[in-house]
Coordinates of C-alpha atoms in Angstrom, one line a residue:
Chain A
X22 CA 15.4 4.4 17.7
X23 CA 15.2 0.8 16.8
X24 CA 13.3 -1.7 18.9
X25 CA 13.3 -5.4 18.1
X26 CA 11.3 -7.8 20.3
X27 CA 11.2 -11.6 19.8
X28 CA 11.7 -11.2 16.0
X29 CA 11.7 -14.3 13.8
X30 CA 12.6 -14.4 10.2
X31 CA 13.8 -17.0 7.8
X32 CA 14.1 -17.5 4.0
X33 CA 12.6 -20.9 4.4
X34 CA 10.2 -22.1 7.1
X35 CA 12.3 -25.1 7.9
X36 CA 15.4 -23.2 8.7
X37 CA 14.7 -19.8 10.4
X38 CA 17.6 -17.3 10.3
X39 CA 16.5 -15.3 13.3
X40 CA 14.5 -16.7 16.2
X41 CA 13.3 -14.6 19.1
X42 CA 15.9 -11.9 18.3
X43 CA 15.9 -8.9 20.7
X44 CA 17.8 -5.6 20.1
X45 CA 17.2 -2.1 21.2
X46 CA 19.3 0.9 20.0
X47 CA 18.9 4.5 20.7
X48 CA 19.9 7.4 18.4
X49 CA 23.3 9.0 18.9
X50 CA 25.3 5.8 18.5
X51 CA 27.5 4.3 15.8
X52 CA 27.1 0.6 16.0
X53 CA 29.3 -1.9 14.4
X54 CA 27.2 -4.9 13.3
X55 CA 29.8 -7.6 13.0
X56 CA 29.6 -11.2 11.9
X57 CA 31.0 -13.7 9.4
X58 CA 29.6 -14.0 5.9
X59 CA 26.1 -15.4 6.0
X60 CA 25.5 -14.6 9.7
X61 CA 22.4 -12.5 8.9
X62 CA 23.8 -8.9 9.0
X63 CA 22.3 -7.8 5.6
X64 CA 19.0 -9.5 6.4
X65 CA 18.8 -7.7 9.6
X66 CA 19.5 -4.4 7.9
X67 CA 16.8 -5.2 5.2
X68 CA 14.3 -6.0 8.0
X69 CA 15.1 -2.7 9.7
X70 CA 14.8 -0.7 6.5
X71 CA 11.5 -2.3 5.5
X72 CA 12.7 -4.3 2.5
X73 CA 11.7 -7.6 4.2
X74 CA 8.7 -8.3 6.3
X75 CA 9.1 -9.8 9.7
X76 CA 7.4 -13.2 10.2
X77 CA 7.0 -13.0 14.0
X78 CA 7.6 -10.6 16.8
X79 CA 7.8 -6.8 16.7
X80 CA 10.1 -4.3 15.0
X81 CA 9.8 -0.6 15.1
X82 CA 12.1 2.1 13.8
X83 CA 11.4 5.7 15.1
X84 CA 8.0 4.4 16.0
X85 CA 7.1 3.1 12.5
X86 CA 6.6 -0.4 11.3
X87 CA 9.3 -0.5 8.6
X88 CA 7.5 -2.8 6.1
X89 CA 4.6 -0.4 5.8
X90 CA 7.1 1.9 4.0
X91 CA 5.2 5.1 4.7
X92 CA 7.0 8.2 3.3
X93 CA 7.7 9.8 6.7
X94 CA 9.6 6.6 7.7
X95 CA 11.4 6.3 4.4
X96 CA 12.5 9.9 4.4
X97 CA 14.2 9.3 7.7
X98 CA 16.1 6.2 7.0
X99 CA 18.8 5.5 4.4
X100 CA 20.2 2.1 3.5
X101 CA 23.5 2.0 1.6
X102 CA 23.6 -1.5 0.2
X103 CA 26.8 -3.4 -0.6
X104 CA 26.2 -2.8 -4.4
X105 CA 24.2 0.4 -4.7
X106 CA 22.1 1.3 -7.7
X107 CA 23.0 4.6 -9.4
X108 CA 21.4 5.8 -12.7
X109 CA 23.0 7.2 -15.8
X110 CA 22.9 10.8 -14.6
X111 CA 25.5 13.3 -13.6
X112 CA 26.0 13.9 -9.8
X113 CA 24.5 17.4 -10.3
X114 CA 21.4 16.1 -12.0
X115 CA 20.9 13.2 -9.6
X116 CA 21.1 15.5 -6.6
X117 CA 18.6 17.9 -8.1
X118 CA 15.9 15.2 -8.6
X119 CA 16.7 12.6 -5.9
X120 CA 17.9 15.0 -3.1
X121 CA 14.6 16.9 -3.5
X122 CA 12.7 13.8 -2.3
X123 CA 14.4 14.0 1.2
X124 CA 13.0 16.8 3.2
X125 CA 16.1 17.4 5.3
X126 CA 18.6 17.0 2.5
X127 CA 21.6 19.3 3.0
X128 CA 23.1 20.3 -0.4
X129 CA 25.9 22.3 1.3
X130 CA 27.0 19.2 3.3
X131 CA 26.8 17.1 0.2
X132 CA 29.2 19.4 -1.7
X133 CA 31.6 19.4 1.2
X134 CA 31.7 15.6 1.3
X135 CA 32.0 15.4 -2.4
X136 CA 35.0 17.7 -2.2
X137 CA 36.5 15.5 0.6
X138 CA 36.1 12.4 -1.6
X139 CA 37.5 14.3 -4.6
X140 CA 34.4 13.6 -6.8
X141 CA 33.4 15.9 -9.7
X142 CA 29.8 17.1 -9.8
X143 CA 29.6 17.0 -13.6
X144 CA 30.7 13.3 -13.8
X145 CA 28.2 10.7 -14.8
X146 CA 27.5 8.2 -12.0
X147 CA 27.5 5.2 -14.3
X148 CA 31.0 6.1 -15.6
X149 CA 32.5 6.1 -12.1
X150 CA 34.5 3.3 -10.7
X151 CA 32.8 1.1 -8.1
X152 CA 34.8 2.8 -5.3
X153 CA 33.8 6.3 -6.5
X154 CA 30.1 5.2 -6.7
X155 CA 30.4 3.9 -3.1
X156 CA 31.9 7.2 -2.0
X157 CA 29.1 9.1 -3.7
X158 CA 26.3 7.1 -2.1
X159 CA 27.9 7.4 1.3
X160 CA 28.1 11.2 0.8
X161 CA 24.4 11.2 -0.3
X162 CA 23.4 9.1 2.7
X163 CA 25.1 11.5 5.1
X164 CA 23.5 14.5 3.4
X165 CA 20.0 13.2 3.7
X166 CA 20.3 13.8 7.5
X167 CA 18.2 10.7 8.1
X168 CA 18.0 9.8 11.7
X169 CA 18.9 6.2 10.9
X170 CA 21.7 5.3 8.5
X171 CA 22.3 1.7 7.6
X172 CA 25.6 1.0 5.9
X173 CA 26.2 -2.5 4.6
X174 CA 29.8 -3.2 3.9
X175 CA 30.6 0.5 3.2
X176 CA 34.3 0.0 2.8
X177 CA 34.0 -2.7 0.2
X178 CA 35.6 -1.4 -3.0
X179 CA 37.4 1.5 -1.3
X180 CA 41.1 1.8 -1.6
X181 CA 43.3 2.5 1.5
X182 CA 43.4 6.3 1.2
X183 CA 39.6 6.3 0.6
X184 CA 39.0 4.2 3.6
X185 CA 40.9 6.8 5.6
X186 CA 38.8 9.6 4.1
X187 CA 35.6 7.5 4.7
X188 CA 36.4 7.3 8.4
X189 CA 37.2 11.1 8.6
X190 CA 34.0 12.0 6.7
X191 CA 31.9 9.8 9.0
X192 CA 33.4 11.4 12.1
X193 CA 33.0 14.9 10.8
X194 CA 29.5 14.7 9.3
X195 CA 27.5 12.4 11.4
X196 CA 25.1 14.3 13.6
X197 CA 24.7 13.7 17.3
X198 CA 21.2 12.5 17.1
X199 CA 21.8 10.0 14.3
X200 CA 21.9 6.3 14.7
X201 CA 24.4 4.6 12.4
X202 CA 24.6 0.9 11.9
X203 CA 27.7 -0.2 10.0
X204 CA 27.6 -3.8 9.0
X205 CA 30.9 -5.3 8.0
X206 CA 33.1 -8.3 8.1
X207 CA 36.2 -6.0 7.5
X208 CA 36.2 -5.1 11.1
X209 CA 39.5 -3.1 11.0
X210 CA 37.9 -0.5 8.8
X211 CA 35.5 0.6 11.4
X212 CA 37.6 0.1 14.5
X213 CA 38.0 3.8 15.4
X214 CA 34.5 4.8 14.5
X215 CA 32.1 2.7 16.5
X216 CA 31.0 3.1 20.0
X217 CA 29.1 -0.1 20.3
X218 CA 29.6 -3.6 19.0
X219 CA 26.8 -6.0 18.1
X220 CA 28.1 -9.4 16.9
X221 CA 25.7 -11.8 15.1
X222 CA 26.4 -15.4 14.6
X223 CA 24.0 -17.9 13.0
X224 CA 21.1 -15.5 13.4
X225 CA 21.7 -14.8 17.1
X226 CA 23.2 -11.8 18.8
X227 CA 26.1 -13.3 20.7
X228 CA 27.8 -10.1 21.9
X229 CA 26.4 -6.6 22.4
X230 CA 28.6 -4.2 24.4
X231 CA 29.7 -0.5 24.4
X232 CA 33.3 0.0 23.3
X233 CA 34.3 2.0 26.4
X234 CA 33.0 -0.7 28.7
X235 CA 35.1 -3.3 26.8
X236 CA 38.3 -1.2 27.0
X237 CA 37.5 -0.5 30.7
X238 CA 37.6 -4.2 31.5
X239 CA 40.0 -5.6 28.9
X240 CA 43.4 -4.9 27.5
X241 CA 44.4 -5.7 23.9
X242 CA 48.1 -6.1 23.8
X243 CA 50.9 -7.7 21.8
X244 CA 53.3 -9.6 24.0
X245 CA 56.5 -11.7 23.4
X246 CA 55.2 -14.7 25.3
X247 CA 52.0 -15.7 27.0
X248 CA 53.7 -17.7 29.7
X249 CA 53.5 -15.9 32.9
X250 CA 50.3 -14.0 31.9
X251 CA 47.4 -14.7 34.2
X252 CA 43.8 -15.0 33.0
X253 CA 44.4 -14.7 29.2
X254 CA 41.0 -14.6 27.7
X255 CA 42.2 -15.1 24.1
X256 CA 45.5 -15.1 22.3
X257 CA 46.6 -15.3 18.7
X258 CA 50.1 -15.8 17.3
X259 CA 51.5 -12.9 15.4
X260 CA 54.9 -11.9 14.0
X261 CA 57.0 -11.1 17.1
X262 CA 54.8 -12.9 19.6
X263 CA 51.1 -13.0 20.6
X264 CA 48.2 -10.7 20.5
X265 CA 46.2 -11.2 23.7
X266 CA 43.1 -10.1 25.5
X267 CA 43.6 -9.9 29.2
X268 CA 41.7 -8.2 32.0
X269 CA 42.7 -4.6 32.7
X270 CA 45.5 -4.4 35.3
X271 CA 46.0 -1.3 37.4
X272 CA 43.6 0.8 35.3
X273 CA 45.9 0.6 32.3
X274 CA 43.5 0.9 29.4
X275 CA 44.5 0.1 25.8
X276 CA 42.9 0.8 22.5
X277 CA 40.3 -1.8 21.3
X278 CA 41.7 -4.4 18.8
X279 CA 38.4 -5.1 17.1
X280 CA 39.8 -7.9 14.9
X281 CA 41.1 -9.7 18.0
X282 CA 37.8 -9.3 19.8
X283 CA 35.9 -10.4 16.7
X284 CA 38.1 -13.6 16.5
X285 CA 37.7 -14.2 20.2
X286 CA 33.9 -14.0 19.9
X287 CA 33.9 -16.1 16.8
X288 CA 35.8 -18.8 18.7
X289 CA 33.2 -18.8 21.4
X290 CA 35.4 -17.1 24.0
X291 CA 33.3 -15.7 26.8
X292 CA 33.9 -12.0 27.2
X293 CA 31.9 -11.1 30.3
X294 CA 31.6 -7.5 31.2
Chain B
X28 CA -0.8 12.9 8.9
X29 CA -4.0 11.2 7.5
X30 CA -4.1 10.9 3.7
X31 CA -0.7 12.6 3.4
X32 CA 0.9 9.2 4.0
X33 CA -0.7 7.9 0.8
X34 CA -0.7 11.0 -1.4
X35 CA 0.9 14.4 -1.3
X36 CA 0.8 16.5 -4.4
X37 CA 4.1 18.2 -3.9
X38 CA 5.8 14.9 -3.2
X39 CA 4.1 13.2 -6.1
X40 CA 5.2 16.0 -8.5
X41 CA 8.8 15.6 -7.3
X42 CA 8.7 11.9 -7.8
X43 CA 7.1 12.1 -11.2
X44 CA 9.9 14.5 -12.2
X45 CA 12.4 12.1 -10.8
X46 CA 11.0 9.2 -12.8
X47 CA 11.0 11.1 -16.0
X48 CA 14.5 12.3 -15.5
X49 CA 15.7 8.8 -14.8
X50 CA 13.8 7.0 -17.5
X51 CA 13.0 9.8 -20.0
X52 CA 15.5 8.5 -22.5
X53 CA 14.0 4.9 -22.3
X54 CA 10.5 6.2 -22.8
X55 CA 11.6 8.3 -25.8
X56 CA 13.4 5.4 -27.4
X57 CA 10.4 3.1 -26.9
X58 CA 8.1 5.6 -28.6
X59 CA 10.6 6.0 -31.5
X60 CA 10.7 2.2 -31.9
X61 CA 6.9 2.1 -31.9
X62 CA 6.8 4.9 -34.5
X63 CA 9.1 3.0 -36.8
X64 CA 7.1 -0.3 -36.4
X65 CA 3.8 1.4 -37.0
X66 CA 5.1 3.2 -40.0
X67 CA 6.4 -0.1 -41.6
X68 CA 3.1 -1.8 -40.8
X69 CA 1.1 1.0 -42.4
X70 CA 3.2 1.1 -45.5
X71 CA 2.9 -2.7 -45.8
X72 CA -0.8 -2.6 -45.3
X73 CA -1.3 0.2 -47.8
X74 CA 0.8 -1.7 -50.4
X75 CA -1.2 -4.9 -50.0
X76 CA -4.7 -3.6 -49.5
X77 CA -5.2 -0.3 -51.2
X78 CA -4.7 -1.4 -54.7
X79 CA -7.2 -4.2 -54.5
X80 CA -10.0 -3.0 -52.3
X81 CA -11.3 0.0 -50.5
X82 CA -8.9 0.9 -47.7
X83 CA -11.5 1.7 -45.2
X84 CA -12.0 1.4 -41.4
X85 CA -12.2 -2.4 -41.8
X86 CA -8.4 -2.2 -42.3
X87 CA -7.5 0.8 -40.3
X88 CA -9.2 0.0 -37.1
X89 CA -8.3 -3.7 -36.6
X90 CA -4.6 -2.8 -37.0
X91 CA -5.1 0.1 -34.6
X92 CA -6.7 -2.2 -32.0
X93 CA -4.2 -5.1 -32.5
X94 CA -1.2 -2.8 -32.1
X95 CA -2.7 -0.8 -29.2
X96 CA -3.3 -4.1 -27.3
X97 CA 0.0 -5.6 -28.3
X98 CA 2.2 -2.6 -27.5
X99 CA 0.0 -1.7 -24.5
X100 CA 0.7 -5.1 -23.0
X101 CA 4.4 -4.7 -23.6
X102 CA 4.3 -1.2 -22.1
X103 CA 2.3 -2.3 -19.0
X104 CA 4.1 -5.6 -18.7
X105 CA 7.5 -3.9 -18.4
X106 CA 6.2 -1.4 -15.7
X107 CA 8.0 -1.4 -12.4
X108 CA 11.2 -2.2 -14.2
X109 CA 13.2 -1.4 -11.1
X110 CA 11.7 -4.5 -9.4
X111 CA 13.5 -6.9 -11.9
X112 CA 16.8 -7.0 -10.0
X113 CA 17.6 -7.0 -6.3
X114 CA 20.0 -4.0 -6.7
X115 CA 17.5 -1.7 -8.3
X116 CA 14.5 -2.9 -6.2
X117 CA 16.3 -2.0 -3.0
X118 CA 16.7 1.6 -4.4
X119 CA 13.1 1.7 -5.7
X120 CA 11.3 0.4 -2.6
X121 CA 13.2 2.8 -0.4
X122 CA 12.5 6.0 -2.4
X123 CA 10.7 8.2 0.2
X124 CA 7.3 8.4 -1.5
X125 CA 4.3 6.2 -0.8
X126 CA 3.5 2.9 -2.5
X127 CA 0.4 4.6 -3.9
X128 CA 2.4 7.4 -5.5
X129 CA 4.8 4.8 -7.0
X130 CA 1.8 2.9 -8.3
X131 CA 0.1 6.0 -9.8
X132 CA 3.3 7.2 -11.6
X133 CA 3.7 3.8 -13.3
X134 CA 0.0 3.7 -14.2
X135 CA 0.0 7.2 -15.6
X136 CA 3.1 6.7 -17.7
X137 CA 2.9 3.1 -18.7
X138 CA -0.9 2.9 -19.4
X139 CA -2.7 6.3 -19.5
X140 CA 0.2 8.2 -21.1
X141 CA 0.9 5.3 -23.5
X142 CA -2.7 5.1 -24.7
X143 CA -3.0 8.9 -25.1
X144 CA 0.2 9.0 -27.1
X145 CA -0.6 5.9 -29.2
X146 CA -3.7 7.6 -30.7
X147 CA -1.9 10.5 -32.4
X148 CA 1.1 8.4 -33.1
X149 CA -0.9 5.8 -35.0
X150 CA -2.7 8.5 -36.9
X151 CA 0.6 10.4 -37.7
X152 CA 2.4 7.2 -38.8
X153 CA -0.5 6.4 -41.1
X154 CA -0.5 9.9 -42.7
X155 CA 3.3 9.7 -43.1
X156 CA 3.1 6.2 -44.5
X157 CA 0.4 7.3 -46.9
X158 CA 2.6 10.2 -48.1
X159 CA 5.7 8.0 -48.3
X160 CA 3.8 5.3 -50.2
X161 CA 2.3 7.7 -52.7
X162 CA 5.9 8.8 -53.7
X163 CA 6.5 5.4 -55.1
X164 CA 3.1 4.1 -56.1
X165 CA -0.2 5.4 -57.3
X166 CA -2.4 5.2 -54.3
X167 CA -5.9 4.1 -54.9
X168 CA -8.5 6.8 -54.4
X169 CA -10.3 4.2 -52.3
X170 CA -8.1 5.0 -49.3
X171 CA -10.3 6.8 -46.8
X172 CA -9.4 9.9 -44.9
X173 CA -9.0 9.3 -41.1
X174 CA -8.9 11.4 -38.1
X175 CA -7.4 10.5 -34.7
X176 CA -10.7 9.1 -33.3
X177 CA -11.6 7.2 -36.4
X178 CA -11.0 3.8 -34.8
X179 CA -13.7 4.5 -32.3
X180 CA -16.2 5.4 -35.0
X181 CA -15.9 2.1 -36.7
X182 CA -18.7 0.0 -35.3
X183 CA -22.3 0.7 -35.8
X184 CA -23.0 -1.4 -32.8
X185 CA -21.6 0.3 -29.7
X186 CA -21.6 -2.9 -27.6
X187 CA -18.7 -4.2 -29.7
X188 CA -16.7 -1.1 -28.8
X189 CA -17.4 -1.8 -25.2
X190 CA -16.2 -5.3 -25.5
X191 CA -13.0 -4.3 -27.3
X192 CA -12.3 -1.5 -24.8
X193 CA -12.9 -3.8 -21.8
X194 CA -10.9 -6.6 -23.5
X195 CA -8.0 -4.2 -24.2
X196 CA -8.0 -2.8 -20.6
X197 CA -8.3 -6.3 -19.2
X198 CA -5.2 -7.5 -21.1
X199 CA -3.2 -4.4 -20.4
X200 CA -4.0 -4.5 -16.7
X201 CA -3.2 -8.2 -16.5
X202 CA 0.3 -7.4 -17.8
X203 CA 0.5 -4.4 -15.4
X204 CA -0.4 -6.6 -12.4
X205 CA 2.1 -9.2 -13.6
X206 CA 4.8 -6.6 -13.7
X207 CA 4.1 -5.7 -10.0
X208 CA 4.0 -9.4 -9.0
X209 CA 6.9 -11.2 -10.8
X210 CA 10.5 -10.5 -10.3
X211 CA 12.3 -12.0 -13.4
X212 CA 10.8 -12.2 -16.9
X213 CA 7.6 -10.5 -15.7
X214 CA 6.1 -10.0 -19.2
X215 CA 6.7 -13.6 -20.3
X216 CA 5.3 -14.9 -17.0
X217 CA 2.3 -12.7 -17.3
X218 CA 1.5 -14.0 -20.8
X219 CA 2.0 -17.5 -19.6
X220 CA -0.3 -17.0 -16.6
X221 CA -2.9 -15.4 -18.8
X222 CA -2.7 -18.4 -21.2
X223 CA -3.2 -20.7 -18.2
X224 CA -6.2 -18.6 -17.0
X225 CA -7.7 -18.8 -20.5
X226 CA -7.2 -22.6 -20.6
X227 CA -8.7 -23.0 -17.1
X228 CA -11.7 -20.8 -18.2
X229 CA -12.1 -22.8 -21.4
X230 CA -12.1 -26.1 -19.5
X231 CA -14.6 -24.7 -16.9
X232 CA -16.9 -23.7 -19.7
X233 CA -16.6 -27.1 -21.3
X234 CA -17.4 -28.8 -18.0
X235 CA -20.4 -26.5 -17.4
X236 CA -21.6 -27.1 -21.0
X237 CA -21.5 -30.9 -20.4
X238 CA -23.3 -30.5 -17.1
X239 CA -26.0 -28.0 -18.2
X240 CA -26.3 -28.8 -21.9
X241 CA -25.6 -32.4 -21.8
X242 CA -28.0 -33.2 -24.6
X243 CA -26.5 -30.5 -26.9
X244 CA -22.8 -31.4 -26.5
X245 CA -21.6 -33.6 -29.3
X246 CA -17.8 -33.1 -29.0
X247 CA -15.7 -33.5 -25.9
X248 CA -14.3 -30.0 -26.0
X249 CA -17.4 -28.2 -27.0
X250 CA -18.8 -25.1 -25.3
X251 CA -22.5 -24.4 -25.5
X252 CA -23.7 -21.0 -24.8
X253 CA -27.4 -20.0 -24.8
X254 CA -27.4 -16.8 -26.8
X255 CA -30.5 -14.5 -26.9
X256 CA -31.2 -10.9 -27.8
X257 CA -31.6 -8.6 -24.9
X258 CA -32.6 -5.6 -27.0
X259 CA -32.0 -4.5 -30.6
X260 CA -28.5 -5.6 -31.6
X261 CA -27.5 -6.5 -28.1
X262 CA -27.0 -10.1 -27.1
X263 CA -26.5 -11.6 -23.7
X264 CA -23.1 -13.0 -24.7
X265 CA -21.9 -9.5 -25.5
X266 CA -23.0 -8.2 -22.1
X267 CA -21.3 -11.3 -20.5
X268 CA -18.0 -10.6 -22.3
X269 CA -18.1 -6.9 -21.4
X270 CA -18.8 -7.7 -17.7
X271 CA -16.1 -10.4 -17.7
X272 CA -13.3 -8.2 -19.1
X273 CA -14.4 -5.0 -17.3
X274 CA -14.7 -6.9 -14.0
X275 CA -11.3 -8.4 -14.6
X276 CA -9.9 -4.9 -15.0
X277 CA -11.5 -3.7 -11.8
X278 CA -10.0 -6.5 -9.8
X279 CA -6.5 -6.3 -11.4
X280 CA -5.9 -2.6 -10.7
X281 CA -6.1 -2.9 -6.8
X282 CA -4.4 -6.3 -7.0
X283 CA -1.4 -4.7 -8.7
X284 CA -1.3 -2.0 -6.0
X285 CA -1.3 -4.6 -3.2
X286 CA 1.3 -6.7 -5.0
X287 CA 3.6 -3.6 -5.0
X288 CA 2.8 -2.9 -1.4
X289 CA 3.8 -6.4 -0.3
X290 CA 7.0 -6.5 -2.4
X291 CA 10.2 -7.6 -0.8
X292 CA 13.7 -7.7 -2.2

């Protein structure tokens, strides 16, 4: 569980990135942490993982203060950075020495995910492509069975088939009691995965809603024309017409168009639920 | 949980193994490089000194101490190498072991392990250099026979050994502390910081000399120290130097730990 109360943090004292930030997330959710470049997504993940020290307020993860970096906290949280470090070892050798440091590491699960990603255990990590390295570290993160997984731009560097496998792997291997935060600006990649959206802009959380509540209240449609449509919350031109966000009519729910929602929020459209 | 959050033997063992697996090749190459350098230095010293004078401990030991301190500073100053870049430091800081265990592993490998290996390595390179040199030149019979602990049997006055040991540990720990504190160019910045400390200390001593020994100070940058014998062969300045360097070491070791503990990416 993550609890953030009145958190303040900034790289310079004159210009704080976060001021009085509040966020509370329970385990058992997959959260999409969305925002433009420079919004503060990675900084928030670094604060949660204990890589940065908060300047004001409170932040606890599973009851621990992250920055103290005590082993029981660290063995229960895994942060996959945008550009992860991997040493010059084979997958097999790395698993043997690094996997052993995580008390809940599941080697069987790791081999299943490695197979799904079509990675070879005798291949050196350094000799892999960036995409393969990314797949390996995602597989490793899932196998640690940490209760909190932080994935920063996990689909960067993955080709289209790999993105598909990534989504399948996440759905298949995430445990019910895990809290996963996926930070990305490539919102389409995580559309079918997440059950909650947190949107950050200029260091503030401007939107925080469950996906099912959004789709309960709003429809995401492509229409030929917007004339005649009542109460259009947001619209965008697209080939063949318009993509629109409108209130649900007669209980007709649609799938979430996360990109459209992202653009609407970025354009300061109020989506009240 | 208690002390387990700071130190757990099983966890420490696994982490130690992890570090050796990851960096074993680097450590081995560094030792090989040191071996080659010491061998060349020993051959060179034998060729220049043995034919003219007795090659005794007055040659053997200063080279030992000079290279122990020099390479020890490099070894300690390049500790915590994962902290040099953002990518590697994210990984390093999140390894699920305590800060204390991370600190101890570096201390054991980069300082204790290095010093313990340096002793036989220096002795071995000298023996090999002696054998190699004697293939090409007639080695003077004046070259003494040395054992691994010969450098420590050099001085008649034990206080000088204490000064050297505390000086060496002070310098090495200064570099170690710098490695935990600085992100980029840690070794260079540590040396620069040390130079600034020495300069500040020198200026302080000059000022104090002018205040307390005004009548004795003839030059502007002159230091006056009142030296007196405490007991046979032991002077107050020797005790002062030992306390200064040993005290520096005692402060630097916990400081390095706290610097590591407070590290951010």
